[in-house]
């Protein structure tokens, strides 16, 4: 643990670490962390997606704090300035899961885990591979990976995900963002981002140099060995999906319960775009709280 602001350096092993985390180290990288809320509260780890950072939880976290929960939200691999390796193989699913597992280990775990977008994909894998580290799991927008893959051949999901092919073209998206930023940002607006969301992307991702690292998650998707080895989910799970999501269709959501061997609930938010944490923070916090209190 690096950067504690109070309490012992290592914290107890049987509950939440009683020291604030400002950063942590894993795999030779340094990750920035937003650690907020009651220091002695049960820990909720919040995993952001693309193209966002831990700040996407800024409206959700206070609602959890008000109910006594401590939130820990990392800037993940490729986003934290100290955690931006350049090789594609440094962004495989196993490495991303390893980053999350290392963070949970510092809290004294197990924790309540929440993930949006790519954070949900990593969260599904973390729960499957390390169920001992997780008490409850709330996935936001992205279904179980096996359900997602099945939806490609049984719905329009493949068409909705066609942008992933563009993201896999080396240097092209980065070049587009630099030379035609308005066109790049227009695609985010079409996906439902508000002006505030786009401004955050402009400052936290584009200007800060985090875009190549975020794109690297897509570019490592098809590397050998980047599959979910143990797909069954054995922790209480809530799936939160919005019907205004242009990137994730309903089919994968409906297939997700097939992979969950635990209490499961689907929460559908009507009239909300893909960016649930910033556009429906109250409804999302309610779903998270209902799941964590069930444990």
Short mmCIF file of C-alpha atoms in Angstrom, two decimals:
data_model
loop_
_atom_site.label_atom_id
_atom_site.label_comp_id
_atom_site.label_asym_id
_atom_site.label_seq_id
_atom_site.Cartn_x
_atom_site.Cartn_y
_atom_site.Cartn_z
CA UNK A 1 0.00 0.00 0.00
CA UNK A 2 1.30 3.45 -0.82
CA UNK A 3 0.10 6.84 0.24
CA UNK A 4 -1.93 6.07 3.40
CA UNK A 5 -3.24 9.17 5.12
CA UNK A 6 -4.15 7.65 8.45
CA UNK A 7 -4.04 4.37 10.34
CA UNK A 8 -1.52 1.53 10.19
CA UNK A 9 0.27 0.83 6.94
CA UNK A 10 -1.04 -2.67 6.34
CA UNK A 11 -4.43 -2.68 8.05
CA UNK A 12 -6.12 -5.74 9.57
CA UNK A 13 -6.45 -8.99 7.64
CA UNK A 14 -9.99 -9.71 8.79
CA UNK A 15 -11.78 -6.54 7.68
CA UNK A 16 -11.41 -3.24 5.81
CA UNK A 17 -7.93 -1.69 6.00
CA UNK A 18 -8.03 1.25 8.39
CA UNK A 19 -5.84 3.45 6.23
CA UNK A 20 -6.74 5.60 3.26
CA UNK A 21 -5.41 4.44 -0.06
CA UNK A 22 -4.21 7.12 -2.45
CA UNK A 23 -2.37 4.65 -4.68
CA UNK A 24 -1.14 1.07 -4.78
CA UNK A 25 1.46 -0.92 -6.66
CA UNK A 26 1.06 -4.12 -8.63
CA UNK A 27 2.93 -5.76 -11.50
CA UNK A 28 5.50 -2.97 -11.44
CA UNK A 29 2.81 -0.32 -11.95
CA UNK A 30 1.35 2.39 -9.70
CA UNK A 31 -2.41 2.89 -9.65
CA UNK A 32 -4.20 6.00 -8.39
CA UNK A 33 -7.14 5.39 -6.07
CA UNK A 34 -10.08 7.45 -4.82
CA UNK A 35 -10.80 6.15 -1.29
CA UNK A 36 -13.77 7.90 0.32
CA UNK A 37 -16.55 7.46 2.84
CA UNK A 38 -16.52 6.07 6.39
CA UNK A 39 -13.10 4.56 7.00
CA UNK A 40 -14.61 1.70 9.00
CA UNK A 41 -17.46 1.01 6.58
CA UNK A 42 -17.86 -2.11 4.50
CA UNK A 43 -15.87 -1.64 1.30
CA UNK A 44 -17.45 -1.19 -2.12
CA UNK A 45 -14.89 -1.32 -4.96
CA UNK A 46 -15.99 0.63 -8.04
CA UNK A 47 -14.48 -0.21 -11.46
CA UNK A 48 -14.85 2.32 -14.28
CA UNK A 49 -15.15 1.61 -18.00
CA UNK A 50 -14.07 3.17 -21.30
CA UNK A 51 -13.40 6.01 -21.85
CA UNK A 52 -13.73 7.16 -18.24
CA UNK A 53 -11.83 7.12 -14.97
CA UNK A 54 -12.73 6.81 -11.30
CA UNK A 55 -14.45 10.21 -11.45
CA UNK A 56 -17.40 8.59 -13.23
CA UNK A 57 -18.50 7.38 -9.78
CA UNK A 58 -18.51 10.88 -8.26
CA UNK A 59 -22.33 11.04 -8.09
CA UNK A 60 -22.86 7.44 -6.97
CA UNK A 61 -20.22 7.24 -4.22
CA UNK A 62 -21.72 9.90 -1.89
CA UNK A 63 -25.03 8.03 -1.89
CA UNK A 64 -23.21 4.91 -0.70
CA UNK A 65 -21.25 6.89 1.90
CA UNK A 66 -24.51 8.22 3.34
CA UNK A 67 -25.48 4.62 4.11
CA UNK A 68 -22.19 3.89 5.86
CA UNK A 69 -20.19 2.34 3.02
CA UNK A 70 -16.60 3.12 2.13
CA UNK A 71 -15.89 3.31 -1.61
CA UNK A 72 -12.58 2.57 -3.32
CA UNK A 73 -12.39 3.50 -7.00
CA UNK A 74 -9.11 2.97 -8.89
CA UNK A 75 -7.96 4.51 -12.12
CA UNK A 76 -7.29 1.20 -13.81
CA UNK A 77 -4.45 -0.05 -16.03
CA UNK A 78 -3.84 2.31 -18.94
CA UNK A 79 -5.57 5.19 -17.16
CA UNK A 80 -3.41 5.87 -14.08
CA UNK A 81 -0.32 7.84 -15.24
CA UNK A 82 1.91 5.34 -13.41
CA UNK A 83 0.21 2.32 -14.98
CA UNK A 84 0.40 2.77 -18.74
CA UNK A 85 2.48 -0.04 -20.26
CA UNK A 86 2.77 0.13 -24.04
CA UNK A 87 2.56 -3.55 -25.01
CA UNK A 88 -0.79 -4.99 -26.04
CA UNK A 89 -0.16 -8.19 -24.05
CA UNK A 90 0.05 -6.12 -20.86
CA UNK A 91 -3.71 -5.56 -21.08
CA UNK A 92 -5.01 -9.12 -21.20
CA UNK A 93 -7.94 -10.02 -18.99
CA UNK A 94 -5.74 -11.95 -16.59
CA UNK A 95 -3.59 -8.90 -15.90
CA UNK A 96 -6.61 -6.64 -15.45
CA UNK A 97 -8.13 -9.10 -12.99
CA UNK A 98 -4.79 -9.33 -11.20
CA UNK A 99 -4.83 -5.56 -10.66
CA UNK A 100 -8.27 -5.73 -9.07
CA UNK A 101 -7.41 -8.74 -6.92
CA UNK A 102 -4.31 -6.96 -5.62
CA UNK A 103 -6.38 -3.92 -4.67
CA UNK A 104 -9.00 -6.01 -2.88
CA UNK A 105 -6.22 -7.76 -0.99
CA UNK A 106 -5.12 -4.42 0.45
CA UNK A 107 -8.61 -3.71 1.80
CA UNK A 108 -8.65 -6.87 3.88
CA UNK A 109 -11.54 -8.15 1.67
CA UNK A 110 -13.87 -9.63 0.71
CA UNK A 111 -15.62 -6.59 -0.77
CA UNK A 112 -18.77 -5.60 -2.57
CA UNK A 113 -17.74 -5.24 -6.22
CA UNK A 114 -19.34 -2.94 -8.80
CA UNK A 115 -18.23 -2.45 -12.40
CA UNK A 116 -19.48 -0.46 -15.38
CA UNK A 117 -18.71 -1.12 -19.05
CA UNK A 118 -15.17 -2.61 -19.28
CA UNK A 119 -15.11 -2.46 -15.49
CA UNK A 120 -18.04 -4.88 -15.57
CA UNK A 121 -16.19 -7.24 -17.91
CA UNK A 122 -13.23 -7.31 -15.53
CA UNK A 123 -15.59 -7.62 -12.60
CA UNK A 124 -17.30 -10.71 -14.02
CA UNK A 125 -13.89 -12.34 -14.44
CA UNK A 126 -12.77 -11.31 -10.96
CA UNK A 127 -15.86 -12.83 -9.35
CA UNK A 128 -15.45 -16.02 -11.37
CA UNK A 129 -11.71 -16.44 -10.74
CA UNK A 130 -11.57 -15.12 -7.16
CA UNK A 131 -14.97 -15.67 -5.52
CA UNK A 132 -13.32 -15.57 -2.09
CA UNK A 133 -12.55 -11.86 -2.64
CA UNK A 134 -16.14 -10.83 -3.36
CA UNK A 135 -19.22 -10.66 -1.15
CA UNK A 136 -21.66 -9.31 -3.73
CA UNK A 137 -21.41 -8.32 -7.37
CA UNK A 138 -23.24 -5.57 -9.27
CA UNK A 139 -22.61 -5.48 -13.03
CA UNK A 140 -23.58 -2.33 -14.88
CA UNK A 141 -24.39 -2.38 -18.62
CA UNK A 142 -22.20 -5.34 -19.67
CA UNK A 143 -23.57 -8.90 -19.36
CA UNK A 144 -21.66 -12.03 -18.44
CA UNK A 145 -18.85 -12.57 -21.02
CA UNK A 146 -20.20 -15.94 -22.21
CA UNK A 147 -23.70 -14.46 -22.56
CA UNK A 148 -22.21 -11.54 -24.48
CA UNK A 149 -20.45 -13.87 -26.93
CA UNK A 150 -23.60 -15.92 -27.48
CA UNK A 151 -25.56 -12.74 -28.19
CA UNK A 152 -23.19 -11.96 -31.08
CA UNK A 153 -24.59 -14.85 -33.12
CA UNK A 154 -28.19 -14.70 -31.93
CA UNK A 155 -28.98 -10.97 -32.10
CA UNK A 156 -27.79 -7.64 -33.48
CA UNK A 157 -25.05 -7.43 -30.84
CA UNK A 158 -22.30 -8.03 -33.40
CA UNK A 159 -23.45 -4.96 -35.34
CA UNK A 160 -23.67 -2.88 -32.16
CA UNK A 161 -20.10 -3.89 -31.30
CA UNK A 162 -18.62 -3.18 -34.73
CA UNK A 163 -16.79 -0.15 -33.33
CA UNK A 164 -14.44 -2.61 -31.60
CA UNK A 165 -12.95 -3.44 -34.99
CA UNK A 166 -12.07 0.22 -35.53
CA UNK A 167 -10.50 0.38 -32.08
CA UNK A 168 -8.27 -2.55 -33.05
CA UNK A 169 -6.69 -0.66 -35.95
CA UNK A 170 -3.29 0.48 -34.62
CA UNK A 171 -2.99 4.24 -34.06
CA UNK A 172 -6.07 5.12 -36.13
CA UNK A 173 -8.47 6.07 -33.28
CA UNK A 174 -5.71 8.08 -31.56
CA UNK A 175 -5.00 9.88 -34.82
CA UNK A 176 -8.68 10.62 -35.34
CA UNK A 177 -8.98 12.02 -31.84
CA UNK A 178 -5.97 14.30 -32.30
CA UNK A 179 -6.76 15.57 -35.80
CA UNK A 180 -10.53 15.56 -35.70
CA UNK A 181 -11.49 15.75 -32.01
CA UNK A 182 -15.00 16.98 -32.77
CA UNK A 183 -15.73 13.91 -34.89
CA UNK A 184 -14.42 11.62 -32.16
CA UNK A 185 -16.46 13.43 -29.51
CA UNK A 186 -19.52 13.32 -31.76
CA UNK A 187 -19.41 9.53 -31.58
CA UNK A 188 -19.47 9.75 -27.79
CA UNK A 189 -22.45 12.09 -27.95
CA UNK A 190 -24.28 9.66 -30.24
CA UNK A 191 -23.70 7.01 -27.58
CA UNK A 192 -25.47 9.27 -25.09
CA UNK A 193 -22.70 11.25 -23.41
CA UNK A 194 -23.74 14.69 -22.18
CA UNK A 195 -21.68 17.83 -22.63
CA UNK A 196 -20.31 17.38 -19.10
CA UNK A 197 -19.36 13.76 -19.87
CA UNK A 198 -17.55 14.82 -23.05
CA UNK A 199 -15.72 17.61 -21.23
CA UNK A 200 -14.51 15.04 -18.70
CA UNK A 201 -13.33 12.80 -21.54
CA UNK A 202 -11.49 15.73 -23.10
CA UNK A 203 -9.58 16.59 -19.91
CA UNK A 204 -9.16 13.21 -18.17
CA UNK A 205 -8.62 10.94 -21.17
CA UNK A 206 -7.55 12.84 -24.28
CA UNK A 207 -5.49 15.67 -22.76
CA UNK A 208 -4.02 13.44 -20.05
CA UNK A 209 -2.76 10.83 -22.51
CA UNK A 210 -4.98 7.98 -21.28
CA UNK A 211 -6.66 7.16 -24.61
CA UNK A 212 -4.01 4.68 -25.89
CA UNK A 213 -4.17 2.74 -22.62
CA UNK A 214 -7.95 2.60 -22.72
CA UNK A 215 -7.93 1.39 -26.32
CA UNK A 216 -5.36 -1.27 -25.40
CA UNK A 217 -8.10 -3.14 -23.50
CA UNK A 218 -9.88 -3.70 -26.83
CA UNK A 219 -6.65 -4.56 -28.65
CA UNK A 220 -5.86 -7.32 -26.16
CA UNK A 221 -9.31 -8.91 -26.40
CA UNK A 222 -8.34 -11.53 -28.96
CA UNK A 223 -4.97 -12.53 -27.59
CA UNK A 224 -4.56 -16.21 -26.84
CA UNK A 225 -5.19 -17.04 -23.20
CA UNK A 226 -7.49 -14.06 -22.65
CA UNK A 227 -10.55 -16.21 -21.99
CA UNK A 228 -12.63 -16.63 -18.86
CA UNK A 229 -11.47 -20.02 -17.56
CA UNK A 230 -14.06 -20.49 -14.81
CA UNK A 231 -17.26 -18.87 -16.05
CA UNK A 232 -19.70 -19.80 -13.28
CA UNK A 233 -20.65 -17.00 -10.88
CA UNK A 234 -21.28 -18.06 -7.28
CA UNK A 235 -21.82 -14.71 -5.56
CA UNK A 236 -25.11 -12.79 -5.20
CA UNK A 237 -25.41 -10.77 -8.40
CA UNK A 238 -27.36 -7.81 -9.71
CA UNK A 239 -27.33 -6.85 -13.39
CA UNK A 240 -28.18 -3.21 -14.13
CA UNK A 241 -28.97 -2.41 -17.76
CA UNK A 242 -30.54 0.59 -19.50
CA UNK A 243 -32.81 0.33 -22.52
CA UNK A 244 -31.22 3.41 -24.12
CA UNK A 245 -27.84 1.68 -24.43
CA UNK A 246 -26.71 1.79 -28.07
CA UNK A 247 -23.74 -0.53 -27.48
CA UNK A 248 -25.27 -3.37 -25.43
CA UNK A 249 -28.48 -5.06 -26.54
CA UNK A 250 -31.00 -6.97 -24.45
CA UNK A 251 -30.11 -10.48 -25.68
CA UNK A 252 -26.88 -10.78 -23.67
CA UNK A 253 -28.67 -9.49 -20.61
CA UNK A 254 -31.37 -12.14 -20.92
CA UNK A 255 -28.74 -14.89 -21.29
CA UNK A 256 -26.74 -13.79 -18.24
CA UNK A 257 -28.70 -15.71 -15.56
CA UNK A 258 -27.63 -18.96 -17.24
CA UNK A 259 -24.14 -18.37 -15.82
CA UNK A 260 -25.07 -17.33 -12.27
CA UNK A 261 -25.39 -19.98 -9.56
CA UNK A 262 -26.45 -17.54 -6.85
CA UNK A 263 -29.26 -15.09 -6.06
CA UNK A 264 -29.72 -12.91 -9.13
CA UNK A 265 -31.69 -9.78 -9.97
CA UNK A 266 -32.06 -7.76 -13.15
CA UNK A 267 -32.70 -4.02 -12.88
CA UNK A 268 -33.75 -2.30 -16.12
CA UNK A 269 -33.54 1.50 -16.26
CA UNK A 270 -35.87 2.95 -18.84
CA UNK A 271 -34.88 5.95 -20.95
CA UNK A 272 -31.26 5.95 -19.75
CA UNK A 273 -28.23 5.76 -22.05
CA UNK A 274 -25.13 3.62 -21.62
CA UNK A 275 -23.57 6.06 -19.12
CA UNK A 276 -25.57 4.93 -16.10
CA UNK A 277 -23.19 6.06 -13.29
CA UNK A 278 -23.35 9.71 -14.33
CA UNK A 279 -26.86 9.85 -15.77
CA UNK A 280 -28.81 7.70 -13.30
CA UNK A 281 -26.70 7.76 -10.11
CA UNK A 282 -29.66 7.55 -7.75
CA UNK A 283 -31.19 4.50 -9.40
CA UNK A 284 -27.80 2.81 -9.65
CA UNK A 285 -26.97 3.50 -6.01
CA UNK A 286 -30.35 2.07 -5.01
CA UNK A 287 -29.63 -1.14 -6.94
CA UNK A 288 -26.15 -1.42 -5.41
CA UNK A 289 -27.46 -0.84 -1.89
CA UNK A 290 -30.23 -3.40 -2.31
CA UNK A 291 -27.65 -5.97 -3.39
CA UNK A 292 -25.04 -5.23 -0.70
CA UNK A 293 -27.61 -5.18 2.11
CA UNK A 294 -28.87 -8.58 0.95
CA UNK A 295 -25.54 -9.97 2.15
#
